[in-house]
PDB file of C-alpha atoms in Angstrom:
ATOM      1  CA  ALA X 111     -28.703  79.573 -34.200  1.00  0.00           C
ATOM      2  CA  GLN X 112     -30.654  79.116 -37.370  1.00  0.00           C
ATOM      3  CA  SER X 113     -33.235  76.376 -37.965  1.00  0.00           C
ATOM      4  CA  VAL X 114     -35.339  75.238 -40.904  1.00  0.00           C
ATOM      5  CA  SER X 115     -38.836  73.704 -40.906  1.00  0.00           C
ATOM      6  CA  GLN X 116     -40.353  71.765 -43.720  1.00  0.00           C
ATOM      7  CA  HIS X 117     -43.966  71.170 -42.836  1.00  0.00           C
ATOM      8  CA  ASN X 118     -44.823  68.500 -45.355  1.00  0.00           C
ATOM      9  CA  HIS X 119     -42.964  65.281 -44.676  1.00  0.00           C
ATOM     10  CA  HIS X 120     -44.689  63.242 -47.358  1.00  0.00           C
ATOM     11  CA  VAL X 121     -46.529  64.519 -50.395  1.00  0.00           C
ATOM     12  CA  ILE X 122     -48.284  62.377 -52.967  1.00  0.00           C
ATOM     13  CA  LEU X 123     -49.413  63.919 -56.240  1.00  0.00           C
ATOM     14  CA  SER X 124     -50.632  62.769 -59.615  1.00  0.00           C
ATOM     15  CA  GLU X 125     -48.750  63.770 -62.726  1.00  0.00           C
ATOM     16  CA  ALA X 126     -49.613  67.267 -63.979  1.00  0.00           C
ATOM     17  CA  ALA X 127     -50.673  68.426 -60.510  1.00  0.00           C
ATOM     18  CA  SER X 128     -49.146  71.598 -59.148  1.00  0.00           C
ATOM     19  CA  LEU X 129     -46.614  71.417 -56.349  1.00  0.00           C
ATOM     20  CA  GLU X 130     -45.801  73.690 -53.457  1.00  0.00           C
ATOM     21  CA  LEU X 131     -43.455  72.581 -50.681  1.00  0.00           C
ATOM     22  CA  GLY X 132     -43.201  74.756 -47.621  1.00  0.00           C
ATOM     23  CA  CYS X 133     -39.974  75.929 -46.022  1.00  0.00           C
ATOM     24  CA  ASN X 134     -39.656  78.332 -43.118  1.00  0.00           C
ATOM     25  CA  TYR X 135     -36.459  79.353 -41.419  1.00  0.00           C
ATOM     26  CA  SER X 136     -35.544  80.975 -38.168  1.00  0.00           C
ATOM     27  CA  TYR X 137     -32.559  83.333 -38.027  1.00  0.00           C
ATOM     28  CA  GLY X 138     -31.999  86.872 -36.827  1.00  0.00           C
ATOM     29  CA  GLY X 139     -29.845  88.048 -39.722  1.00  0.00           C
ATOM     30  CA  THR X 140     -29.620  87.924 -43.497  1.00  0.00           C
ATOM     31  CA  VAL X 141     -29.557  84.479 -45.024  1.00  0.00           C
ATOM     32  CA  ASN X 142     -28.954  82.656 -48.248  1.00  0.00           C
ATOM     33  CA  LEU X 143     -31.473  79.941 -49.112  1.00  0.00           C
ATOM     34  CA  PHE X 144     -31.205  76.720 -51.057  1.00  0.00           C
ATOM     35  CA  TRP X 145     -33.292  73.823 -52.250  1.00  0.00           C
ATOM     36  CA  TYR X 146     -31.503  70.542 -52.809  1.00  0.00           C
ATOM     37  CA  VAL X 147     -33.044  67.393 -54.281  1.00  0.00           C
ATOM     38  CA  GLN X 148     -32.139  63.750 -53.938  1.00  0.00           C
ATOM     39  CA  TYR X 149     -33.565  61.518 -56.674  1.00  0.00           C
ATOM     40  CA  PRO X 150     -33.803  57.805 -55.829  1.00  0.00           C
ATOM     41  CA  GLY X 151     -30.349  56.279 -55.844  1.00  0.00           C
ATOM     42  CA  GLN X 152     -28.645  59.559 -56.707  1.00  0.00           C
ATOM     43  CA  HIS X 153     -26.580  62.249 -55.010  1.00  0.00           C
ATOM     44  CA  LEU X 154     -28.038  65.343 -53.425  1.00  0.00           C
ATOM     45  CA  GLN X 155     -27.933  68.103 -56.013  1.00  0.00           C
ATOM     46  CA  LEU X 156     -28.807  71.770 -56.122  1.00  0.00           C
ATOM     47  CA  LEU X 157     -32.226  72.754 -57.492  1.00  0.00           C
ATOM     48  CA  LEU X 158     -31.938  76.498 -56.935  1.00  0.00           C
ATOM     49  CA  LYS X 159     -30.587  79.131 -54.571  1.00  0.00           C
ATOM     50  CA  TYR X 160     -31.333  82.680 -53.474  1.00  0.00           C
ATOM     51  CA  PHE X 161     -28.813  85.336 -52.369  1.00  0.00           C
ATOM     52  CA  SER X 162     -30.310  88.698 -53.165  1.00  0.00           C
ATOM     53  CA  GLY X 163     -32.311  90.608 -55.758  1.00  0.00           C
ATOM     54  CA  ASP X 164     -35.466  89.188 -57.313  1.00  0.00           C
ATOM     55  CA  PRO X 165     -37.148  87.092 -54.627  1.00  0.00           C
ATOM     56  CA  LEU X 166     -38.542  84.747 -57.271  1.00  0.00           C
ATOM     57  CA  VAL X 167     -35.779  82.328 -58.206  1.00  0.00           C
ATOM     58  CA  LYS X 168     -35.888  79.872 -61.072  1.00  0.00           C
ATOM     59  CA  GLY X 169     -34.018  76.603 -60.940  1.00  0.00           C
ATOM     60  CA  ILE X 170     -33.526  73.478 -62.960  1.00  0.00           C
ATOM     61  CA  LYS X 171     -36.312  71.243 -64.311  1.00  0.00           C
ATOM     62  CA  GLY X 172     -38.983  73.950 -64.135  1.00  0.00           C
ATOM     63  CA  PHE X 173     -38.781  74.523 -60.380  1.00  0.00           C
ATOM     64  CA  GLU X 174     -38.991  77.958 -58.795  1.00  0.00           C
ATOM     65  CA  ALA X 175     -39.013  79.312 -55.266  1.00  0.00           C
ATOM     66  CA  GLU X 176     -40.115  82.581 -53.762  1.00  0.00           C
ATOM     67  CA  PHE X 177     -38.376  84.234 -50.844  1.00  0.00           C
ATOM     68  CA  ILE X 178     -40.840  86.115 -48.641  1.00  0.00           C
ATOM     69  CA  LYS X 179     -38.731  87.884 -46.046  1.00  0.00           C
ATOM     70  CA  SER X 180     -41.657  88.973 -43.864  1.00  0.00           C
ATOM     71  CA  LYS X 181     -42.764  85.356 -43.534  1.00  0.00           C
ATOM     72  CA  PHE X 182     -39.262  83.862 -43.271  1.00  0.00           C
ATOM     73  CA  SER X 183     -40.325  81.498 -46.040  1.00  0.00           C
ATOM     74  CA  PHE X 184     -38.789  80.039 -49.177  1.00  0.00           C
ATOM     75  CA  ASN X 185     -41.437  77.775 -50.693  1.00  0.00           C
ATOM     76  CA  LEU X 186     -40.668  75.581 -53.672  1.00  0.00           C
ATOM     77  CA  ARG X 187     -43.123  75.405 -56.561  1.00  0.00           C
ATOM     78  CA  LYS X 188     -43.650  73.648 -59.847  1.00  0.00           C
ATOM     79  CA  PRO X 189     -46.775  74.188 -61.951  1.00  0.00           C
ATOM     80  CA  SER X 190     -46.983  70.636 -63.301  1.00  0.00           C
ATOM     81  CA  VAL X 191     -45.091  67.722 -61.803  1.00  0.00           C
ATOM     82  CA  GLN X 192     -43.857  64.668 -63.621  1.00  0.00           C
ATOM     83  CA  TRP X 193     -43.246  61.131 -62.454  1.00  0.00           C
ATOM     84  CA  SER X 194     -39.513  61.859 -62.669  1.00  0.00           C
ATOM     85  CA  ASP X 195     -39.886  64.506 -59.932  1.00  0.00           C
ATOM     86  CA  THR X 196     -40.304  61.735 -57.373  1.00  0.00           C
ATOM     87  CA  ALA X 197     -37.532  62.502 -54.895  1.00  0.00           C
ATOM     88  CA  GLU X 198     -36.647  63.874 -51.482  1.00  0.00           C
ATOM     89  CA  TYR X 199     -36.479  67.685 -51.315  1.00  0.00           C
ATOM     90  CA  PHE X 200     -34.394  69.552 -48.760  1.00  0.00           C
ATOM     91  CA  CYS X 201     -34.528  73.233 -47.910  1.00  0.00           C
ATOM     92  CA  ALA X 202     -31.350  74.742 -46.414  1.00  0.00           C
ATOM     93  CA  VAL X 203     -30.171  78.081 -45.088  1.00  0.00           C
ATOM     94  CA  THR X 204     -26.805  79.663 -44.332  1.00  0.00           C
ATOM     95  CA  PRO X 205     -26.000  83.070 -42.853  1.00  0.00           C
ATOM     96  CA  ASN X 206     -25.055  85.705 -45.413  1.00  0.00           C
ATOM     97  CA  THR X 207     -21.557  86.053 -44.040  1.00  0.00           C
ATOM     98  CA  GLY X 208     -18.346  84.101 -43.696  1.00  0.00           C
ATOM     99  CA  PHE X 209     -17.974  80.458 -44.540  1.00  0.00           C
ATOM    100  CA  GLN X 210     -21.022  78.514 -45.619  1.00  0.00           C
ATOM    101  CA  LYS X 211     -22.647  76.484 -42.864  1.00  0.00           C
ATOM    102  CA  LEU X 212     -25.776  74.917 -44.273  1.00  0.00           C
ATOM    103  CA  VAL X 213     -28.603  74.050 -41.910  1.00  0.00           C
ATOM    104  CA  PHE X 214     -31.052  71.669 -43.543  1.00  0.00           C
ATOM    105  CA  GLY X 215     -34.719  71.008 -42.986  1.00  0.00           C
ATOM    106  CA  THR X 216     -35.881  67.461 -42.398  1.00  0.00           C
ATOM    107  CA  GLY X 217     -36.842  66.975 -46.012  1.00  0.00           C
ATOM    108  CA  THR X 218     -40.069  66.307 -47.903  1.00  0.00           C
ATOM    109  CA  ARG X 219     -40.565  63.049 -49.710  1.00  0.00           C
ATOM    110  CA  LEU X 220     -42.516  63.613 -52.927  1.00  0.00           C
ATOM    111  CA  LEU X 221     -44.135  60.729 -54.734  1.00  0.00           C
ATOM    112  CA  VAL X 222     -45.635  61.440 -58.139  1.00  0.00           C
ATOM    113  CA  SER X 223     -47.915  58.762 -59.476  1.00  0.00           C
ATOM    114  CA  PRO X 224     -48.189  58.355 -63.260  1.00  0.00           C
TER     115      PRO X 224
ATOM    116  CA  ASP B  97     -15.358  60.869 -63.778  1.00  0.00           C
ATOM    117  CA  THR B  98     -17.332  61.049 -60.521  1.00  0.00           C
ATOM    118  CA  ALA B  99     -17.092  64.521 -58.998  1.00  0.00           C
ATOM    119  CA  VAL B 100     -17.258  63.570 -55.315  1.00  0.00           C
ATOM    120  CA  SER B 101     -16.653  59.949 -54.414  1.00  0.00           C
ATOM    121  CA  GLN B 102     -16.791  58.114 -51.115  1.00  0.00           C
ATOM    122  CA  THR B 103     -15.554  54.722 -50.044  1.00  0.00           C
ATOM    123  CA  PRO B 104     -16.901  52.451 -48.882  1.00  0.00           C
ATOM    124  CA  LYS B 105     -20.533  52.735 -49.878  1.00  0.00           C
ATOM    125  CA  TYR B 106     -21.645  50.393 -47.101  1.00  0.00           C
ATOM    126  CA  LEU B 107     -19.934  49.688 -43.819  1.00  0.00           C
ATOM    127  CA  VAL B 108     -21.191  47.168 -41.274  1.00  0.00           C
ATOM    128  CA  THR B 109     -19.202  46.793 -38.090  1.00  0.00           C
ATOM    129  CA  GLN B 110     -19.390  45.897 -34.415  1.00  0.00           C
ATOM    130  CA  MET B 111     -19.626  48.303 -31.505  1.00  0.00           C
ATOM    131  CA  GLY B 112     -16.249  49.351 -30.214  1.00  0.00           C
ATOM    132  CA  ASN B 113     -14.447  49.047 -33.544  1.00  0.00           C
ATOM    133  CA  ASP B 114     -12.579  51.854 -35.300  1.00  0.00           C
ATOM    134  CA  LYS B 115     -13.404  52.629 -38.929  1.00  0.00           C
ATOM    135  CA  SER B 116     -12.597  55.189 -41.617  1.00  0.00           C
ATOM    136  CA  ILE B 117     -14.548  56.638 -44.516  1.00  0.00           C
ATOM    137  CA  LYS B 118     -12.699  58.252 -47.407  1.00  0.00           C
ATOM    138  CA  CYS B 119     -13.802  61.103 -49.618  1.00  0.00           C
ATOM    139  CA  GLU B 120     -12.228  62.484 -52.763  1.00  0.00           C
ATOM    140  CA  GLN B 121     -13.276  65.287 -55.086  1.00  0.00           C
ATOM    141  CA  ASN B 122     -11.917  65.984 -58.565  1.00  0.00           C
ATOM    142  CA  LEU B 123     -13.593  69.368 -58.993  1.00  0.00           C
ATOM    143  CA  GLY B 124     -10.626  71.436 -57.890  1.00  0.00           C
ATOM    144  CA  HIS B 125     -12.591  72.811 -54.955  1.00  0.00           C
ATOM    145  CA  ASP B 126     -10.984  74.344 -51.880  1.00  0.00           C
ATOM    146  CA  THR B 127     -13.591  73.315 -49.326  1.00  0.00           C
ATOM    147  CA  MET B 128     -14.921  69.954 -48.194  1.00  0.00           C
ATOM    148  CA  TYR B 129     -17.579  68.933 -45.718  1.00  0.00           C
ATOM    149  CA  TRP B 130     -18.867  65.952 -43.745  1.00  0.00           C
ATOM    150  CA  TYR B 131     -22.544  65.547 -42.945  1.00  0.00           C
ATOM    151  CA  LYS B 132     -24.445  62.952 -40.935  1.00  0.00           C
ATOM    152  CA  GLN B 133     -27.946  61.935 -42.026  1.00  0.00           C
ATOM    153  CA  ASP B 134     -29.914  60.108 -39.364  1.00  0.00           C
ATOM    154  CA  SER B 135     -32.717  57.584 -39.771  1.00  0.00           C
ATOM    155  CA  LYS B 136     -35.263  60.402 -40.100  1.00  0.00           C
ATOM    156  CA  LYS B 137     -33.283  61.859 -43.012  1.00  0.00           C
ATOM    157  CA  PHE B 138     -32.145  64.865 -40.975  1.00  0.00           C
ATOM    158  CA  LEU B 139     -28.883  66.114 -42.487  1.00  0.00           C
ATOM    159  CA  LYS B 140     -26.465  67.849 -40.127  1.00  0.00           C
ATOM    160  CA  ILE B 141     -23.050  69.382 -40.755  1.00  0.00           C
ATOM    161  CA  MET B 142     -20.215  67.832 -38.782  1.00  0.00           C
ATOM    162  CA  PHE B 143     -17.002  69.341 -40.148  1.00  0.00           C
ATOM    163  CA  SER B 144     -15.721  71.553 -42.910  1.00  0.00           C
ATOM    164  CA  TYR B 145     -12.196  72.103 -44.200  1.00  0.00           C
ATOM    165  CA  ASN B 146     -10.970  74.951 -46.361  1.00  0.00           C
ATOM    166  CA  ASN B 147      -7.523  74.504 -47.926  1.00  0.00           C
ATOM    167  CA  LYS B 148      -6.831  71.699 -45.445  1.00  0.00           C
ATOM    168  CA  GLU B 149      -7.720  73.915 -42.461  1.00  0.00           C
ATOM    169  CA  LEU B 150     -10.628  73.068 -40.172  1.00  0.00           C
ATOM    170  CA  ILE B 151     -13.227  75.867 -40.373  1.00  0.00           C
ATOM    171  CA  ILE B 152     -16.379  74.236 -39.030  1.00  0.00           C
ATOM    172  CA  ASN B 153     -16.377  71.829 -36.135  1.00  0.00           C
ATOM    173  CA  GLU B 154     -19.856  71.191 -34.832  1.00  0.00           C
ATOM    174  CA  THR B 155     -20.702  69.544 -31.542  1.00  0.00           C
ATOM    175  CA  VAL B 156     -19.480  66.117 -32.489  1.00  0.00           C
ATOM    176  CA  PRO B 157     -17.997  63.522 -30.093  1.00  0.00           C
ATOM    177  CA  ASN B 158     -14.215  63.577 -30.203  1.00  0.00           C
ATOM    178  CA  ARG B 159     -14.347  59.947 -31.312  1.00  0.00           C
ATOM    179  CA  PHE B 160     -14.855  61.496 -34.768  1.00  0.00           C
ATOM    180  CA  SER B 161     -11.658  62.854 -36.280  1.00  0.00           C
ATOM    181  CA  PRO B 162     -11.502  64.316 -39.774  1.00  0.00           C
ATOM    182  CA  LYS B 163      -8.260  64.465 -41.692  1.00  0.00           C
ATOM    183  CA  SER B 164      -7.498  66.389 -44.849  1.00  0.00           C
ATOM    184  CA  PRO B 165      -4.180  65.270 -46.363  1.00  0.00           C
ATOM    185  CA  ASP B 166      -4.714  67.618 -49.303  1.00  0.00           C
ATOM    186  CA  LYS B 167      -7.469  69.791 -50.780  1.00  0.00           C
ATOM    187  CA  ALA B 168      -8.923  66.915 -52.786  1.00  0.00           C
ATOM    188  CA  HIS B 169      -9.359  64.518 -49.870  1.00  0.00           C
ATOM    189  CA  LEU B 170     -11.227  64.589 -46.585  1.00  0.00           C
ATOM    190  CA  ASN B 171     -11.355  61.407 -44.559  1.00  0.00           C
ATOM    191  CA  LEU B 172     -13.399  60.652 -41.479  1.00  0.00           C
ATOM    192  CA  HIS B 173     -12.093  58.338 -38.791  1.00  0.00           C
ATOM    193  CA  ILE B 174     -14.399  57.090 -36.074  1.00  0.00           C
ATOM    194  CA  ASN B 175     -13.076  55.457 -32.903  1.00  0.00           C
ATOM    195  CA  SER B 176     -14.976  53.188 -30.539  1.00  0.00           C
ATOM    196  CA  LEU B 177     -18.095  52.998 -32.664  1.00  0.00           C
ATOM    197  CA  GLU B 178     -21.454  53.172 -30.896  1.00  0.00           C
ATOM    198  CA  LEU B 179     -24.946  52.113 -31.970  1.00  0.00           C
ATOM    199  CA  GLY B 180     -25.933  55.771 -32.309  1.00  0.00           C
ATOM    200  CA  ASP B 181     -23.272  56.291 -34.966  1.00  0.00           C
ATOM    201  CA  SER B 182     -25.370  54.276 -37.413  1.00  0.00           C
ATOM    202  CA  ALA B 183     -26.324  56.720 -40.146  1.00  0.00           C
ATOM    203  CA  VAL B 184     -25.543  57.763 -43.684  1.00  0.00           C
ATOM    204  CA  TYR B 185     -22.465  59.970 -43.897  1.00  0.00           C
ATOM    205  CA  PHE B 186     -22.210  62.379 -46.803  1.00  0.00           C
ATOM    206  CA  CYS B 187     -19.149  64.156 -48.033  1.00  0.00           C
ATOM    207  CA  ALA B 188     -19.481  67.349 -50.071  1.00  0.00           C
ATOM    208  CA  SER B 189     -17.248  69.946 -51.636  1.00  0.00           C
ATOM    209  CA  SER B 190     -17.605  73.529 -52.813  1.00  0.00           C
ATOM    210  CA  GLN B 191     -15.452  76.038 -54.645  1.00  0.00           C
ATOM    211  CA  SER B 192     -14.310  78.311 -51.845  1.00  0.00           C
ATOM    212  CA  GLY B 193     -16.585  77.704 -48.877  1.00  0.00           C
ATOM    213  CA  THR B 194     -18.275  81.100 -49.028  1.00  0.00           C
ATOM    214  CA  TYR B 195     -21.970  81.499 -48.326  1.00  0.00           C
ATOM    215  CA  THR B 196     -22.785  81.768 -52.035  1.00  0.00           C
ATOM    216  CA  ASP B 197     -21.263  78.403 -52.963  1.00  0.00           C
ATOM    217  CA  THR B 198     -23.075  75.407 -54.362  1.00  0.00           C
ATOM    218  CA  GLN B 199     -22.133  72.219 -52.584  1.00  0.00           C
ATOM    219  CA  TYR B 200     -21.588  69.004 -54.538  1.00  0.00           C
ATOM    220  CA  PHE B 201     -22.393  65.864 -52.614  1.00  0.00           C
ATOM    221  CA  GLY B 202     -20.994  62.370 -52.703  1.00  0.00           C
ATOM    222  CA  PRO B 203     -23.181  59.261 -52.843  1.00  0.00           C
ATOM    223  CA  GLY B 204     -23.054  58.661 -49.106  1.00  0.00           C
ATOM    224  CA  THR B 205     -21.688  55.892 -46.895  1.00  0.00           C
ATOM    225  CA  ARG B 206     -24.240  53.875 -44.973  1.00  0.00           C
ATOM    226  CA  LEU B 207     -22.694  52.907 -41.641  1.00  0.00           C
ATOM    227  CA  THR B 208     -24.387  50.224 -39.572  1.00  0.00           C
ATOM    228  CA  VAL B 209     -23.071  49.518 -36.095  1.00  0.00           C
ATOM    229  CA  LEU B 210     -24.221  46.218 -34.594  1.00  0.00           C
TER     230      LEU B 210
END
């Protein structure tokens, strides 16, 4: 069975700092990878996803993530965070076959101070 | 024009009671999901329906019974509520349920069992 680890549970940054949130997964086959975000008081929504091709994926609001297959990682990055990026970030994985069955990491709470 | 809606938003009840949570999506999607998010924010799939057919049924007590009267609705009924059922329950939907889909989440229902 697949599993997902997000190493940073809480991250505090100042505005304009660079962000990198770690995500590692465990699965024996090919996977699809996702980052979802939950802004305070809002629904979970998709930031970006990777299926195949270029391992560097760009998402909404200036976020990107890089899939490194040899490291089973899919880290999320943003060069310069804003106060509005304060949110909970979830990495998720599903096998690259059949119906989607997302397995989520435990989430990283990001607080950006103005 | 909410895409995925859930009712109620909050539910407080006594142990042993039976309760239902309703979910509706107006996106025209074929697949719907129920997730449970525990107090540590860990999000775990419970059930998924595709065209009203159950396709994912995780290890969930049989006190939990999903029902999909049509493609736009997926309700969750819980019998004999226990303290451990306290959590936030999220409904989601996606186009076809395949591994490439983006899931759209509802706002969540916070269930508190006293």
